[in-house]
CSV table of C-alpha atoms in Angstrom, one decimal:
chain,number,residue,atom,x,y,z
A,1,LYS,CA,-10.6,7.2,12.3
A,2,GLN,CA,-10.3,4.7,9.7
A,3,GLU,CA,-8.4,1.2,11.7
A,4,VAL,CA,-8.2,-1.5,9.8
A,5,THR,CA,-6.7,-4.8,11.4
A,6,GLN,CA,-5.7,-8.0,10.3
A,7,ILE,CA,-5.8,-11.6,11.8
A,8,PRO,CA,-3.8,-13.3,12.5
A,9,ALA,CA,-0.6,-11.9,12.1
A,10,ALA,CA,1.9,-15.3,11.2
A,11,LEU,CA,0.3,-18.4,9.8
A,12,SER,CA,2.4,-21.6,9.2
A,13,VAL,CA,0.3,-24.5,7.3
A,14,PRO,CA,1.2,-27.5,5.5
A,15,GLU,CA,1.3,-27.2,1.4
A,16,GLY,CA,-1.9,-28.2,-0.1
A,17,GLU,CA,-4.3,-26.6,3.2
A,18,ASN,CA,-7.3,-24.4,2.0
A,19,LEU,CA,-7.2,-20.9,4.7
A,20,VAL,CA,-8.8,-17.9,6.0
A,21,LEU,CA,-7.1,-15.0,6.2
A,22,ASN,CA,-9.2,-12.2,8.0
A,23,CYS,CA,-9.6,-8.5,7.9
A,24,SER,CA,-11.5,-5.9,9.9
A,25,PHE,CA,-12.3,-2.3,9.5
A,26,THR,CA,-13.7,0.0,12.2
A,27,ASP,CA,-15.5,2.4,9.7
A,28,SER,CA,-18.2,0.4,7.1
A,29,ALA,CA,-18.1,4.2,4.3
A,30,ILE,CA,-15.3,2.2,2.4
A,31,TYR,CA,-15.2,3.4,-1.2
A,32,ASN,CA,-13.7,-0.3,-1.9
A,33,LEU,CA,-10.8,-3.0,-0.3
A,34,GLN,CA,-7.8,-4.0,-1.4
A,35,TRP,CA,-5.6,-7.2,-0.7
A,36,PHE,CA,-2.4,-7.5,-1.3
A,37,ARG,CA,0.7,-9.5,-1.4
A,38,GLN,CA,4.2,-8.6,-0.6
A,39,ASP,CA,7.4,-10.5,-1.3
A,40,PRO,CA,10.5,-9.7,1.6
A,41,GLY,CA,12.3,-6.5,0.1
A,42,LYS,CA,9.7,-6.0,-2.8
A,43,GLY,CA,7.0,-3.7,-3.2
A,44,LEU,CA,2.9,-4.9,-3.2
A,45,THR,CA,1.1,-7.0,-5.7
A,46,SER,CA,-2.3,-6.0,-6.0
A,47,LEU,CA,-4.1,-9.4,-5.7
A,48,LEU,CA,-8.0,-8.6,-5.5
A,49,LEU,CA,-10.2,-5.6,-5.4
A,50,ILE,CA,-13.6,-5.3,-3.9
A,51,GLN,CA,-15.6,-2.2,-4.4
A,52,SER,CA,-18.3,-1.3,-1.6
A,53,SER,CA,-21.0,-2.6,-4.1
A,54,GLN,CA,-19.6,-6.2,-4.6
A,55,ARG,CA,-19.4,-9.0,-2.2
A,56,GLU,CA,-16.3,-10.8,-3.6
A,57,GLN,CA,-14.0,-11.2,-6.1
A,58,THR,CA,-12.1,-14.2,-7.1
A,59,SER,CA,-8.7,-14.8,-9.0
A,60,GLY,CA,-7.7,-18.4,-9.8
A,61,ARG,CA,-7.3,-20.0,-6.5
A,62,LEU,CA,-7.8,-16.9,-4.4
A,63,ASN,CA,-11.4,-15.6,-3.1
A,64,ALA,CA,-12.2,-12.3,-1.3
A,65,SER,CA,-14.8,-11.6,0.7
A,66,LEU,CA,-16.9,-8.3,1.5
A,67,ASP,CA,-19.3,-7.4,4.3
A,68,LYS,CA,-19.5,-3.9,5.0
A,69,SER,CA,-22.1,-4.2,7.6
A,70,SER,CA,-20.3,-6.4,10.1
A,71,GLY,CA,-16.6,-4.8,9.1
A,72,ARG,CA,-15.5,-7.6,7.8
A,73,SER,CA,-13.0,-9.1,4.6
A,74,THR,CA,-11.8,-12.6,3.9
A,75,LEU,CA,-9.1,-13.5,1.5
A,76,TYR,CA,-9.2,-17.8,1.1
A,77,ILE,CA,-6.5,-19.5,-0.3
A,78,ALA,CA,-7.5,-22.7,-1.8
A,79,ALA,CA,-5.1,-25.3,-1.9
A,80,SER,CA,-1.6,-23.4,-1.3
A,81,GLN,CA,1.2,-23.8,-2.4
A,82,PRO,CA,4.9,-23.0,-1.1
A,83,GLY,CA,4.9,-19.8,-3.5
A,84,ASP,CA,1.9,-18.4,-1.5
A,85,SER,CA,4.1,-17.7,1.3
A,86,ALA,CA,4.8,-14.2,1.8
A,87,THR,CA,2.8,-11.6,3.7
A,88,TYR,CA,-0.5,-10.7,2.9
A,89,LEU,CA,-1.9,-7.1,3.2
A,90,CYS,CA,-5.7,-5.8,3.0
A,91,ALA,CA,-6.4,-1.8,2.9
A,92,ALA,CA,-9.6,0.2,3.0
A,93,GLU,CA,-10.3,2.9,0.9
A,94,ASP,CA,-11.8,5.8,2.9
A,95,GLY,CA,-15.5,6.5,1.0
A,96,GLY,CA,-15.0,9.6,1.0
A,97,GLY,CA,-11.9,10.3,-0.7
A,98,PHE,CA,-8.9,8.6,-2.0
A,99,LYS,CA,-6.7,8.0,1.7
A,100,THR,CA,-6.0,4.3,2.1
A,101,ILE,CA,-5.7,2.5,5.5
A,102,PHE,CA,-3.6,-0.8,5.9
A,103,GLY,CA,-3.8,-3.3,8.1
A,104,ALA,CA,-0.4,-4.7,10.0
A,105,GLY,CA,-0.6,-7.9,7.4
A,106,THR,CA,-0.3,-12.1,7.9
A,107,ARG,CA,2.8,-13.3,7.2
A,108,LEU,CA,1.5,-16.6,5.5
A,109,PHE,CA,4.6,-20.0,5.6
A,110,VAL,CA,3.3,-22.5,3.9
A,111,LYS,CA,5.4,-26.0,4.2
A,112,ALA,CA,6.5,-28.6,1.5
B,1,GLU,CA,3.4,-2.1,-19.9
B,2,ALA,CA,5.8,-0.5,-17.5
B,3,GLY,CA,4.5,-0.9,-13.6
B,4,VAL,CA,4.8,1.9,-11.4
B,5,THR,CA,9.1,2.8,-11.4
B,6,GLN,CA,10.6,4.5,-8.0
B,7,PHE,CA,14.3,6.0,-8.0
B,8,PRO,CA,16.2,5.0,-5.8
B,9,SER,CA,15.9,1.7,-4.6
B,10,HIS,CA,17.7,2.8,-1.7
B,11,SER,CA,19.2,5.8,-0.4
B,12,VAL,CA,21.5,6.5,2.9
B,13,ILE,CA,22.1,10.0,4.0
B,14,GLU,CA,23.6,11.4,7.1
B,15,LYS,CA,20.8,13.6,9.5
B,16,GLY,CA,20.4,16.8,8.0
B,17,GLN,CA,21.0,16.2,4.5
B,18,THR,CA,18.2,16.4,1.7
B,19,VAL,CA,17.1,13.6,-0.1
B,20,THR,CA,14.5,13.4,-3.2
B,21,LEU,CA,13.0,10.1,-4.4
B,22,ARG,CA,11.2,10.0,-7.6
B,23,CYS,CA,8.2,8.2,-8.5
B,24,ASP,CA,7.1,7.4,-12.4
B,25,PRO,CA,3.7,6.4,-12.2
B,26,ILE,CA,1.8,4.2,-14.7
B,27,SER,CA,1.4,5.9,-17.7
B,28,GLY,CA,-2.3,6.9,-18.2
B,29,HIS,CA,-3.0,7.2,-14.3
B,30,ASP,CA,-3.9,10.1,-13.0
B,31,ASN,CA,-4.0,9.5,-9.9
B,32,LEU,CA,-0.8,9.0,-7.2
B,33,TYR,CA,-0.1,8.3,-3.9
B,34,TRP,CA,2.9,8.0,-1.5
B,35,TYR,CA,2.9,5.8,1.8
B,36,ARG,CA,5.8,5.1,4.0
B,37,ARG,CA,6.4,1.9,6.0
B,38,VAL,CA,9.0,2.7,9.1
B,39,MET,CA,10.3,0.1,11.3
B,40,GLY,CA,7.8,-2.5,12.5
B,41,LYS,CA,4.7,-0.1,11.5
B,42,GLU,CA,1.9,-0.3,9.4
B,43,ILE,CA,2.4,0.9,5.7
B,44,LYS,CA,0.7,4.5,6.5
B,45,PHE,CA,-1.0,7.2,3.8
B,46,LEU,CA,1.2,9.9,2.8
B,47,LEU,CA,-0.5,11.7,0.0
B,48,HIS,CA,-2.7,11.9,-3.0
B,49,PHE,CA,-2.3,13.2,-6.2
B,50,VAL,CA,-4.9,13.9,-8.7
B,51,LYS,CA,-2.7,14.6,-12.0
B,52,GLU,CA,-0.5,17.5,-10.4
B,53,SER,CA,-2.8,19.0,-8.0
B,54,LYS,CA,-2.8,17.1,-4.0
B,55,GLN,CA,-6.2,15.9,-3.0
B,56,ASP,CA,-5.1,14.5,0.5
B,57,GLU,CA,-1.7,15.6,2.1
B,58,SER,CA,-2.8,14.8,5.5
B,59,GLY,CA,-0.8,12.0,6.1
B,60,MET,CA,2.2,14.2,5.9
B,61,PRO,CA,4.4,13.8,9.0
B,62,ASN,CA,5.7,17.5,8.8
B,63,ASN,CA,6.4,20.3,7.0
B,64,ARG,CA,10.1,19.1,6.1
B,65,PHE,CA,8.5,16.8,3.7
B,66,LEU,CA,7.6,18.0,0.0
B,67,ALA,CA,5.8,16.3,-3.0
B,68,GLU,CA,5.3,17.8,-5.9
B,69,ARG,CA,4.0,16.6,-9.2
B,70,THR,CA,4.6,19.1,-12.2
B,71,GLY,CA,3.1,17.9,-15.6
B,72,GLY,CA,1.3,15.5,-13.3
B,73,THR,CA,3.5,12.9,-14.8
B,74,TYR,CA,6.3,11.7,-12.6
B,75,SER,CA,6.7,13.1,-8.2
B,76,THR,CA,9.0,13.8,-6.3
B,77,LEU,CA,9.2,13.7,-2.8
B,78,LYS,CA,11.4,15.7,-0.8
B,79,VAL,CA,12.7,14.9,2.7
B,80,GLN,CA,14.8,18.4,4.0
B,81,PRO,CA,16.7,18.0,6.6
B,82,ALA,CA,16.1,14.5,7.1
B,83,GLU,CA,15.8,13.0,10.6
B,84,LEU,CA,16.8,9.2,11.9
B,85,GLU,CA,12.9,8.8,12.3
B,86,ASP,CA,12.2,9.3,8.4
B,87,SER,CA,14.0,5.9,7.7
B,88,GLY,CA,11.9,3.4,6.3
B,89,VAL,CA,10.4,1.9,3.1
B,90,TYR,CA,8.6,5.1,1.0
B,91,PHE,CA,6.2,3.4,-1.5
B,92,CYS,CA,4.5,5.0,-4.9
B,93,ALA,CA,1.2,3.5,-6.1
B,94,SER,CA,-0.5,4.7,-9.0
B,95,SER,CA,-4.2,4.2,-10.1
B,96,PRO,CA,-6.8,5.2,-13.5
B,97,LEU,CA,-9.1,8.3,-12.5
B,98,LEU,CA,-11.9,5.5,-13.5
B,99,GLY,CA,-12.4,1.7,-12.6
B,100,GLY,CA,-12.5,1.1,-8.9
B,101,ASN,CA,-9.5,2.8,-7.7
B,102,GLU,CA,-7.0,-0.5,-7.8
B,103,GLN,CA,-3.6,0.6,-6.6
B,104,PHE,CA,-0.5,-0.4,-8.3
B,105,PHE,CA,2.7,-0.2,-6.5
B,106,GLY,CA,6.1,0.4,-7.3
B,107,PRO,CA,8.8,-1.4,-5.5
B,108,GLY,CA,9.6,1.3,-3.1
B,109,THR,CA,13.0,3.1,-2.1
B,110,ARG,CA,14.5,2.5,1.2
B,111,LEU,CA,15.7,5.3,3.6
B,112,THR,CA,17.8,4.7,6.2
B,113,VAL,CA,19.4,8.2,7.6
B,114,LEU,CA,22.3,7.8,10.0
């Protein structure tokens, strides 16, 4: 049974700092791993999708990596801004189907 | 291009009543998913449609929940009768059949059962 864990649960950093959010999963037979952002009271916004055959994806200041063998993914945010404050969720899609398992999220606060 | 939409945004009902949530996926997306987040917990998968067919409904909590996607377009999730523990935020997501399956989420429906 797939389990997804995100560390840390919460993070507070000063503006401009580079930071890394961690996601680990127990079953390496995933189809893909997706990172989302959620703002309070809002839906989820897709940030990056890494397919199982890929090692990383980049979008602007965001870079996500995937290491299936170790069951880990990281989301790197460069030069953080107050507008990056949100909850970041990772989700692993089951390799045998389309069931997606979410982590509990990392709540990020970037101080101006 | 319109995103995934959900209706209503909020619903407050009493225990024992029936509620129907609606999701309109992005046009052309054959995959449609329902998820739920109850207070303090992770987002949990409920079920997955490909067009009008249920591919995986292993996450549905019990038989008080019924999801349909007639015609393969919009989907409804009915809870009948609602219980207190059904309170939470219900999300819908859609994705195209090809291309890595990036899921796009709706804003969610916040359900409160009193």
